[in-house]
Amino acid sequence: MSKDTQSPALHAADSHDLIRVHGARENNLKDVSVELPKRRLTVFTGVSGSGKSSLVFNTIAAESQRMINETYSTFVQGFMPTLARPEVDVLEGLTTAIIVDQQRMGADPRSTVGTATDANAMLRILFSRLGQPHIGSPQAFSFNVASISGAGAVTLDRAGKTVKERRSFSVTGGMCPRCEGRGSINDIDLTQLYDDTKSLNEGALTIPGYSMDGWYGRIFTGCGFFDPDKPIKKFTKRELNDLLYKEPTKIKVDGVNLTYEGLIPRIRKSMLSKDVDALQPHIRAFVERTVTFAVCPECDGTRLSEAARSSKIKGISIADACAMQISDLAGWVRDLDEPSVAPLLATLRRTLDSFVEIGLGYLSLERPSGTLSGGEAQRVKMIRHLGSSLTDVTYVFDEPTIGLHPHDIQRMNGLLLQLRDKGNTVLVVEHKPEAIAIADHVVDLGPGAGTGGGAVCFEGTVEGLRASGTVTGRHLDDRATLKEKVRKPTGVLEIRGATANNLRDVDVDIPLGVLTVITGVAGSGKSSLVHGSIPARAGVVSIDQTAIRGSRRSNPATYTGLLDPIRKAFAKANGVKPALFSANSEGACPNCNGAGVIYTDLAMMAGVATLCEECEGRRFQASVLDYHLGGRDISEVLAMSVTEAEEFFGVGEARTPAAHAILGRLADVGLGYLSLGQPLTTLSGGERQRLKLATHMADKGGVFVLDEPTTGLHLADVEQLLGLLDRLVDAGKSVIVIEHHQAVMAHADWIIDLGPGAGHDGGRIVFEGTPADLVAARSTLTGEHLAAYVGA
């Protein structure tokens, strides 16, 4: 066999080595054009709100997904989310995009780490094949399938005759019948529902919205089940049961047909079946006061029926397997040797090993997915792609280092490079210098945020970025220094015997009146210590990482409560009612219902949004825009940036102290460039987190608990955040921050370090003291990384 030794000319198919973007105008992008090398790692940097996500997610990844969806038949497309074509002139060289974003996993009570990653599905098959005693199919081990059986007559048409046959069926599921697969049961504290010394007519009920003046009063007085003038403590057993538990019953009151239902089933339907975070604040406070959650006594929190727990492999039930730390479970699965299920075992081992490899070996499969942090959720989603044999795919990551200790970032970098080396294009939106350092190509967007951003400031290598003089380039080698002098605590917050999750009977005194940073590797127990042990009592303001939910009708002005004082000021100045100045109420343009655009649904094709011709996108009726305050109408005020509005409401005719105070807080957290009426759906993750921080800064708490406030923040913004934390402490507040960012650690007055490892290797306090002592001792992983960071 002879070989041609001459090198062939470049094949036409090999000339498509770039993803070309030309004229991108999505959100705040200003005609951006870039060329990204394929099969390389490209990092996108820039201040929060500069347009990174708009370019990477809303343009490149969105168009790739849209084009893939278009390859399916229109019938299939009808079941898929419809995506509009991004605002861009040319997009060439796209490959299939796989998006691994920071969206927290849904807080559905039935979703666990195991169900979200298919590990549970494989375990269920394994136990249905090998478990002794054999109890049934894989669904007999599923806590989402209830056991049901039934029998009865069915009518069939057979050979022109109608025949009746008796049929029976049964489904064996693994759901615990007591808690219905949730693992916990809730009890209602009756003392919070009513004051038993009063009668109903005297206002005994203390449930929000249940007054005797409205429909409820009419139902209670006219139902005839009890005397509304008798104190509740004098009710007979029957009367109390009717008040609290009676099933829905039709009644007639004053000739009107109504339905009477006991208080507890009605509250369960109207308040307890909803997501607590989505409730109005006063109803949420009532639910938190009234409902106590306890571990289900029948299944002991495992969610599984007795039969599912009785079937075992080598003495281990499926409940025991899901409760194990994943690194231990991987070892147990590795020891199973059963040729009949060899392919299943191999896949399960690979999945569990991926958990360990990605740094999540400390989780257990029974962990509710809603309790994972943004960074953990993102890494759980990565597990699907690690063992994939696909190549020439574009992987898109949104800050994969979120929630990672500097020690874990090195491991994440290795995983990103591993994906690239398999021949994939990896696009990463990132702020951490350690992650930017491994890039083959860097695109820096800016120079500012919002309308001040949206342009490419630099494109090239990391070394080129350092020398470029852009905001990112200048701050890339920033290193915070240790404080010369630390503040003295004014008192302590005592935590004794903390055992939440993996904590090992931890006793610690958290100093008050200073900036305390709680750190440690991912999974060492930081959140368990703070959120699980510091009671959310009066005076504690907790700002966690849960996402702000907002529709396209909500904006910074509605979310922060800023619109109320503005509407009142307009109403007072013009002698009309405040509701006119709301685009969601009486003032809305009748043509677009106050949305500013008209949405046309085109079934399986992307819907079209066209600017409303009547209000020209201003969202208000023309008559409302005739009313002015300080020479501006309401639509002009909503188009202002926070900085402009702060000046406008600070002096002169438009002076409104309540609005000015809220605007001051928004400027404090670095959101001066946002416009008041910008839809929340267009804000970046970092902007939403700071919007939440600004809203809570007015709370009357003495202790502020912040969970990774540097999430989504550029190096230049971290300085501003440190200034804000200092101002809070100087105003007499105690600030407790869970954080991995070394700049925040170096700035702390006191550090509490948990570890030494994650999961059952963590849960202990390995250091408490000043940052300078931690650097000097270098006794922990955090100490070593902090010492390297400050150059000690």
Coordinates of C-alpha atoms in Angstrom, one line a residue, residues 109-596:
P109 CA -40.8 19.6 46.3
R110 CA -40.6 16.4 44.3
S111 CA -37.4 17.2 42.4
T112 CA -34.2 15.9 43.8
V113 CA -30.6 15.7 42.6
G114 CA -31.2 12.1 41.6
T115 CA -34.4 12.8 39.6
A116 CA -32.8 15.8 37.9
T117 CA -29.8 13.8 36.6
D118 CA -31.3 10.4 35.7
A119 CA -29.2 8.7 38.5
N120 CA -32.5 7.8 40.3
A121 CA -34.0 6.3 37.1
M122 CA -31.0 4.0 36.8
L123 CA -31.0 3.1 40.5
R124 CA -34.7 2.2 40.2
I125 CA -34.1 -0.2 37.4
L126 CA -31.1 -1.7 39.3
F127 CA -33.3 -2.4 42.4
S128 CA -36.2 -3.8 40.4
R129 CA -33.7 -6.3 38.8
L130 CA -31.5 -7.2 41.7
G131 CA -33.4 -6.2 44.9
Q132 CA -34.5 -8.9 47.3
P133 CA -37.4 -9.5 48.0
H134 CA -38.5 -8.6 44.4
I135 CA -41.4 -6.1 44.7
G136 CA -42.1 -5.1 41.2
S137 CA -41.1 -2.9 38.2
P138 CA -38.9 0.3 38.5
Q139 CA -42.0 2.4 39.4
A140 CA -42.4 0.4 42.6
F141 CA -39.2 2.3 43.7
S142 CA -40.4 5.8 42.5
F143 CA -41.6 8.2 45.2
N144 CA -43.5 10.1 42.4
V145 CA -45.8 7.1 41.6
A146 CA -48.6 6.2 44.0
S147 CA -49.9 2.7 44.4
I148 CA -53.5 2.4 43.1
S149 CA -55.8 -0.5 42.2
G150 CA -59.3 -0.7 40.9
A151 CA -61.9 -3.1 39.4
G152 CA -65.2 -2.7 37.5
A153 CA -67.2 -3.4 34.4
V154 CA -66.1 -2.2 31.0
T155 CA -68.3 -2.0 27.9
L156 CA -66.8 -3.2 24.6
D157 CA -68.1 -3.3 21.1
R158 CA -67.3 -6.7 19.7
A159 CA -68.6 -8.1 16.4
G160 CA -71.5 -5.7 16.3
K161 CA -72.5 -6.6 19.9
T162 CA -72.1 -4.7 23.1
V163 CA -70.3 -6.9 25.7
K164 CA -69.7 -6.2 29.4
E165 CA -66.6 -7.6 31.0
R166 CA -65.1 -7.3 34.4
R167 CA -61.6 -5.9 34.5
S168 CA -59.2 -5.1 37.4
F169 CA -55.9 -3.3 37.4
S170 CA -53.2 -2.3 40.0
V171 CA -50.2 -0.1 39.9
T172 CA -47.5 -0.6 42.5
G173 CA -45.7 2.7 43.1
G174 CA -43.1 3.6 45.7
M175 CA -44.7 6.8 47.1
C176 CA -45.1 7.0 50.8
P177 CA -48.9 7.3 51.3
R178 CA -48.6 9.6 54.4
C179 CA -46.5 12.5 52.9
E180 CA -47.3 11.7 49.2
G181 CA -43.6 11.5 48.3
R182 CA -42.6 14.8 49.7
G183 CA -40.7 13.6 52.7
S184 CA -42.2 16.1 55.1
I185 CA -45.7 16.8 56.4
N186 CA -47.1 20.2 57.4
D187 CA -49.2 21.0 60.4
I188 CA -51.2 24.1 60.9
D189 CA -50.9 25.9 64.2
L190 CA -54.6 26.6 65.1
T191 CA -53.7 29.4 67.5
Q192 CA -52.6 31.5 64.5
L193 CA -55.9 31.1 62.8
Y194 CA -58.2 32.6 65.4
D195 CA -58.4 34.0 68.9
D196 CA -60.6 31.5 70.8
T197 CA -61.7 34.0 73.4
K198 CA -63.7 35.9 70.8
S199 CA -66.7 35.0 68.7
L200 CA -66.6 35.2 64.9
N201 CA -68.6 38.4 64.9
E202 CA -66.1 40.0 67.3
G203 CA -63.3 39.3 64.8
A204 CA -61.9 36.0 66.1
L205 CA -60.3 35.1 62.7
T206 CA -56.7 36.4 62.3
I207 CA -56.3 35.0 58.7
P208 CA -55.4 37.8 56.1
G209 CA -58.4 38.6 54.0
Y210 CA -61.0 36.8 56.2
S211 CA -63.0 39.7 57.5
M212 CA -66.7 39.4 58.6
D213 CA -67.6 42.4 56.4
G214 CA -67.3 40.6 53.1
W215 CA -68.4 37.3 51.5
Y216 CA -66.8 35.2 54.3
G217 CA -68.8 37.0 56.9
R218 CA -72.0 36.3 54.9
I219 CA -71.1 32.6 54.6
F220 CA -70.2 32.2 58.3
T221 CA -73.2 34.0 59.7
G222 CA -75.7 32.3 57.3
C223 CA -74.4 28.7 57.2
G224 CA -76.1 27.6 60.4
F225 CA -73.4 25.2 61.4
F226 CA -72.5 27.3 64.5
D227 CA -73.5 30.4 66.3
P228 CA -71.3 33.4 65.1
D229 CA -71.9 35.2 68.4
K230 CA -70.5 32.4 70.6
P231 CA -66.8 32.5 71.6
I232 CA -64.9 29.7 69.7
K233 CA -63.6 28.1 72.9
K234 CA -67.3 27.3 73.8
F235 CA -67.9 25.5 70.5
T236 CA -68.9 21.8 70.7
K237 CA -66.6 19.3 69.1
R238 CA -69.0 19.1 66.1
E239 CA -69.1 22.9 65.7
L240 CA -65.3 23.2 65.8
N241 CA -65.0 20.4 63.3
D242 CA -67.4 22.2 60.9
L243 CA -65.5 25.5 61.3
L244 CA -62.1 23.9 60.6
Y245 CA -62.5 20.8 58.5
K246 CA -65.9 20.6 56.8
E247 CA -65.8 19.4 53.2
P248 CA -67.2 21.8 50.6
T249 CA -71.0 21.9 51.1
K250 CA -73.6 23.8 49.1
I251 CA -75.6 26.3 51.2
K252 CA -78.1 29.1 50.5
V253 CA -77.7 32.5 52.2
D254 CA -80.3 35.3 51.6
G255 CA -81.4 33.4 48.4
V256 CA -77.9 33.2 47.0
N257 CA -76.3 29.8 46.3
L258 CA -72.8 29.6 48.0
T259 CA -70.3 27.0 49.0
Y260 CA -69.2 26.6 52.6
E261 CA -65.8 25.0 53.2
G262 CA -63.8 24.5 56.5
L263 CA -60.9 27.0 57.2
I264 CA -58.1 24.4 56.9
P265 CA -58.9 22.9 53.4
R266 CA -59.6 26.4 52.1
I267 CA -56.2 27.8 53.4
R268 CA -54.4 24.7 52.0
K269 CA -55.9 25.4 48.5
S270 CA -55.5 29.2 48.5
M271 CA -52.2 29.7 50.3
L272 CA -50.3 26.5 51.0
S273 CA -50.4 25.0 47.5
K274 CA -48.5 28.0 46.1
D275 CA -44.8 28.7 46.1
V276 CA -44.1 30.6 49.3
D277 CA -41.8 33.1 47.6
A278 CA -44.5 34.1 45.1
L279 CA -47.0 35.1 47.8
Q280 CA -47.6 38.7 48.8
P281 CA -45.5 39.7 51.8
H282 CA -48.3 39.8 54.4
I283 CA -49.6 36.4 53.3
R284 CA -46.1 34.9 53.3
A285 CA -45.6 36.2 56.9
F286 CA -48.9 34.5 57.9
V287 CA -47.9 31.2 56.2
E288 CA -44.4 31.2 57.8
R289 CA -46.0 31.9 61.2
T290 CA -48.8 29.3 60.9
V291 CA -47.3 26.3 59.2
T292 CA -44.8 24.0 60.8
F293 CA -43.0 21.4 58.6
A294 CA -42.0 18.1 60.2
V295 CA -40.2 15.0 58.8
C296 CA -42.8 12.4 57.8
P297 CA -42.9 9.9 60.6
E298 CA -43.9 7.0 58.4
C299 CA -41.1 7.1 55.8
D300 CA -38.6 9.1 58.0
G301 CA -38.1 11.6 55.2
T302 CA -37.1 9.1 52.6
R303 CA -40.4 9.7 50.6
L304 CA -40.6 6.0 49.9
S305 CA -43.2 3.4 50.9
E306 CA -42.4 0.6 53.3
A307 CA -42.3 -2.0 50.5
A308 CA -39.8 0.1 48.5
R309 CA -37.6 0.3 51.6
S310 CA -37.8 -3.4 52.3
S311 CA -36.1 -4.5 49.0
K312 CA -32.3 -4.6 49.4
I313 CA -29.1 -5.3 47.5
K314 CA -26.2 -6.4 49.7
G315 CA -28.1 -5.0 52.8
I316 CA -28.7 -1.6 51.2
S317 CA -32.1 -0.3 50.2
I318 CA -32.8 2.4 47.6
A319 CA -33.5 4.9 50.4
D320 CA -30.0 4.1 51.9
A321 CA -28.4 4.5 48.5
C322 CA -30.0 7.9 47.9
A323 CA -29.0 9.1 51.4
M324 CA -25.3 8.2 50.9
Q325 CA -22.8 10.9 49.9
I326 CA -22.4 10.4 46.1
S327 CA -18.6 9.7 46.4
D328 CA -19.5 6.8 48.8
L329 CA -22.4 5.6 46.6
A330 CA -20.0 5.5 43.6
G331 CA -17.7 3.1 45.6
W332 CA -20.7 0.9 46.5
V333 CA -21.8 0.7 42.8
R334 CA -18.3 -0.1 41.7
D335 CA -18.3 -3.2 44.0
L336 CA -21.5 -4.6 42.4
D337 CA -20.6 -7.2 39.8
E338 CA -23.7 -8.6 38.0
P339 CA -23.3 -9.5 34.3
S340 CA -27.1 -9.4 33.8
V341 CA -27.1 -5.6 34.3
A342 CA -23.6 -4.8 33.2
P343 CA -24.4 -1.9 30.7
L344 CA -26.7 -0.3 33.4
L345 CA -23.9 -0.5 36.0
A346 CA -21.4 1.0 33.6
T347 CA -23.6 4.0 32.8
L348 CA -24.5 4.6 36.5
R349 CA -20.8 4.4 37.5
R350 CA -19.9 6.9 34.8
T351 CA -22.7 9.3 36.0
L352 CA -21.6 9.1 39.7
D353 CA -17.9 9.4 38.8
S354 CA -18.8 12.6 36.9
F355 CA -20.3 14.1 40.1
V356 CA -17.1 13.4 41.9
E357 CA -14.9 14.7 39.1
I358 CA -16.9 18.0 38.9
G359 CA -16.6 18.5 42.6
L360 CA -20.1 17.6 43.7
G361 CA -19.2 14.3 45.3
Y362 CA -20.4 15.7 48.6
L363 CA -24.1 15.9 47.5
S364 CA -26.5 13.0 48.0
L365 CA -29.1 12.0 45.5
E366 CA -32.0 12.7 47.9
R367 CA -31.0 16.4 48.2
P368 CA -34.0 18.6 47.0
S369 CA -32.8 20.3 43.8
G370 CA -34.3 23.6 44.9
T371 CA -31.7 23.8 47.7
L372 CA -28.8 23.8 45.3
S373 CA -26.9 27.1 44.8
G374 CA -26.7 28.6 41.3
G375 CA -23.1 27.3 40.9
E376 CA -24.1 23.8 42.1
A377 CA -27.1 23.7 39.8
Q378 CA -24.9 24.7 36.8
R379 CA -22.4 22.0 37.6
V380 CA -25.2 19.4 37.9
K381 CA -26.3 20.3 34.4
M382 CA -22.7 20.0 33.2
I383 CA -22.7 16.3 34.2
R384 CA -24.7 15.3 31.1
H385 CA -22.1 16.7 28.8
L386 CA -18.8 15.5 30.4
G387 CA -18.9 11.9 29.1
S388 CA -20.5 12.9 25.8
S389 CA -18.8 11.7 22.6
L390 CA -20.2 14.6 20.5
T391 CA -17.5 16.9 19.1
D392 CA -17.6 20.1 17.2
V393 CA -20.3 21.4 19.5
T394 CA -20.4 24.9 21.0
Y395 CA -20.7 24.8 24.8
V396 CA -21.9 28.0 26.3
F397 CA -21.2 28.6 30.0
D398 CA -22.5 31.5 32.2
E399 CA -19.9 32.1 35.0
P400 CA -19.1 28.5 35.7
T401 CA -16.9 29.5 38.7
I402 CA -19.9 30.9 40.7
G403 CA -20.0 29.4 44.2
L404 CA -16.5 27.9 43.8
H405 CA -13.7 28.3 46.3
P406 CA -10.3 29.3 44.6
H407 CA -9.3 25.6 45.2
D408 CA -12.2 24.3 43.1
I409 CA -11.7 26.9 40.3
Q410 CA -8.6 25.0 39.2
R411 CA -10.7 21.8 38.8
M412 CA -13.4 23.7 36.8
N413 CA -10.7 25.1 34.5
G414 CA -9.5 21.6 33.8
L415 CA -13.0 20.5 32.9
L416 CA -13.5 23.5 30.4
L417 CA -10.1 22.7 28.8
Q418 CA -11.1 19.0 28.6
L419 CA -14.3 19.9 26.7
R420 CA -12.2 22.1 24.3
D421 CA -9.6 19.4 23.7
K422 CA -12.2 17.0 22.5
G423 CA -12.7 19.4 19.6
N424 CA -15.5 21.6 20.9
T425 CA -15.9 25.4 20.8
V426 CA -16.2 26.7 24.4
L427 CA -17.7 30.1 25.1
V428 CA -17.6 31.4 28.7
V429 CA -19.0 34.5 30.2
E430 CA -16.7 35.1 33.2
H431 CA -15.3 37.7 35.7
K432 CA -12.7 35.7 37.8
P433 CA -9.1 36.4 36.7
E434 CA -8.2 32.8 37.4
A435 CA -10.7 31.6 34.8
I436 CA -9.9 34.4 32.3
A437 CA -6.2 33.3 32.4
I438 CA -6.9 30.0 30.6
A439 CA -8.6 31.6 27.6
D440 CA -7.3 31.1 24.0
H441 CA -9.2 34.2 22.9
V442 CA -10.8 37.1 24.9
V443 CA -13.6 39.4 23.9
D444 CA -14.0 42.4 26.3
L445 CA -17.2 44.3 26.1
G446 CA -18.0 47.7 27.5
P447 CA -16.7 50.3 28.2
G448 CA -19.6 50.8 30.7
A449 CA -22.9 49.1 31.5
G450 CA -26.4 49.5 30.0
T451 CA -26.5 52.3 27.4
G452 CA -22.8 53.0 28.2
G453 CA -21.8 49.5 27.1
G454 CA -22.6 47.2 24.2
A455 CA -19.3 47.8 22.2
V456 CA -16.3 45.6 21.8
C457 CA -13.4 47.2 23.6
F458 CA -10.8 44.5 23.0
E459 CA -10.4 41.2 21.1
G460 CA -7.3 39.1 21.3
T461 CA -5.1 37.1 23.8
V462 CA -5.1 37.4 27.6
E463 CA -1.7 39.1 27.5
G464 CA -3.1 41.6 25.0
L465 CA -6.0 42.3 27.3
R466 CA -3.6 43.0 30.2
A467 CA -1.8 45.7 28.1
S468 CA -5.0 47.0 26.5
G469 CA -5.9 49.7 29.1
T470 CA -9.6 48.7 29.1
V471 CA -11.5 48.5 32.4
T472 CA -11.0 44.8 32.5
G473 CA -7.4 45.0 31.4
R474 CA -6.6 47.5 34.2
H475 CA -8.3 45.5 36.9
L476 CA -7.1 42.1 35.8
D477 CA -4.1 42.1 38.1
D478 CA -5.9 44.0 41.0
R479 CA -5.1 42.5 44.3
A480 CA -6.8 43.7 47.5
T481 CA -4.5 44.2 50.4
L482 CA -5.1 43.2 54.0
K483 CA -6.6 45.9 56.2
E484 CA -4.1 47.8 58.4
K485 CA -6.7 47.9 61.2
V486 CA -9.8 45.8 61.9
R487 CA -12.9 47.0 63.7
K488 CA -13.7 45.8 67.2
P489 CA -16.9 43.8 67.7
T490 CA -19.7 45.3 69.7
G491 CA -21.1 41.9 70.8
V492 CA -21.5 38.3 69.5
L493 CA -24.2 36.2 68.0
E494 CA -24.0 32.8 69.6
I495 CA -24.5 29.6 67.6
R496 CA -24.5 26.4 69.7
G497 CA -24.7 22.8 68.5
A498 CA -25.5 23.5 64.8
T499 CA -26.2 20.2 63.1
A500 CA -28.0 21.2 59.8
N501 CA -27.0 19.1 56.8
N502 CA -23.3 18.2 57.3
L503 CA -22.4 20.4 60.3
R504 CA -20.9 18.5 63.2
D505 CA -22.3 20.0 66.3
V506 CA -20.7 23.4 65.6
D507 CA -20.3 26.0 68.3
V508 CA -19.2 29.5 67.1
D509 CA -19.6 33.1 68.1
I510 CA -20.2 35.4 65.2
P511 CA -19.0 39.0 66.1
L512 CA -21.5 41.8 65.7
G513 CA -20.9 45.4 64.5
V514 CA -18.2 44.3 62.1
L515 CA -17.8 42.7 58.6
T516 CA -17.6 38.9 59.0
V517 CA -16.8 36.7 56.1
I518 CA -17.8 33.0 56.2
T519 CA -15.7 30.9 53.7
G520 CA -14.6 27.4 52.9
V521 CA -14.7 25.0 49.9
A522 CA -18.0 24.4 48.1
G523 CA -20.1 22.0 50.2
S524 CA -18.2 22.7 53.5
G525 CA -21.4 23.8 55.3
K526 CA -21.3 27.6 55.0
S527 CA -24.9 28.1 53.9
S528 CA -26.1 25.4 56.4
L529 CA -24.3 27.3 59.2
V530 CA -25.7 30.8 58.3
H531 CA -29.2 30.1 56.9
G532 CA -29.8 27.0 59.1
S533 CA -28.6 28.4 62.4
I534 CA -29.1 32.2 62.4
P535 CA -32.9 32.4 63.0
A536 CA -34.7 34.8 60.7
R537 CA -36.0 36.7 63.7
A538 CA -36.6 40.4 63.8
G539 CA -33.5 42.3 63.0
V540 CA -32.0 39.7 60.6
V541 CA -32.2 40.7 56.9
S542 CA -31.2 37.8 54.7
I543 CA -30.4 38.4 51.0
D544 CA -29.8 35.1 49.3
Q545 CA -29.2 34.0 45.7
T546 CA -32.8 33.2 44.7
A547 CA -33.7 34.8 41.4
I548 CA -35.9 37.8 41.1
R549 CA -39.0 36.7 39.2
G550 CA -40.3 39.4 36.9
S551 CA -42.5 39.6 33.9
R552 CA -41.9 42.0 31.0
R553 CA -44.4 44.4 32.8
S554 CA -42.2 44.7 35.9
N555 CA -39.2 47.0 36.0
P556 CA -36.8 48.5 38.6
A557 CA -39.4 51.2 39.5
T558 CA -42.2 48.7 40.3
Y559 CA -39.8 46.1 42.0
T560 CA -38.3 48.6 44.4
G561 CA -41.6 50.3 45.3
L562 CA -40.3 53.5 43.7
L563 CA -43.3 53.9 41.5
D564 CA -45.7 54.5 44.4
P565 CA -44.2 57.8 45.6
I566 CA -43.8 58.9 42.0
R567 CA -47.4 58.2 41.2
K568 CA -48.6 60.0 44.3
A569 CA -46.4 63.1 43.4
F570 CA -47.9 63.2 39.9
A571 CA -51.4 62.8 41.3
K572 CA -50.9 65.5 43.9
A573 CA -49.4 68.0 41.4
N574 CA -52.2 67.5 38.9
G575 CA -55.2 66.9 41.2
V576 CA -56.0 63.5 39.8
K577 CA -55.9 59.9 41.2
P578 CA -52.6 57.9 41.3
A579 CA -54.0 54.9 39.3
L580 CA -53.8 57.0 36.1
F581 CA -50.0 56.9 36.3
S582 CA -49.8 53.1 36.2
A583 CA -49.4 51.3 32.9
N584 CA -50.9 48.2 34.5
S585 CA -54.0 50.1 35.7
E586 CA -56.2 53.0 34.6
G587 CA -53.6 54.9 32.7
A588 CA -52.7 52.0 30.3
C589 CA -52.9 52.6 26.6
P590 CA -56.2 50.8 25.6
N591 CA -54.6 49.5 22.3
C592 CA -51.7 47.6 23.8
N593 CA -53.0 47.3 27.4
G594 CA -50.0 49.2 28.7
A595 CA -47.4 46.8 27.3
G596 CA -46.0 49.3 24.8

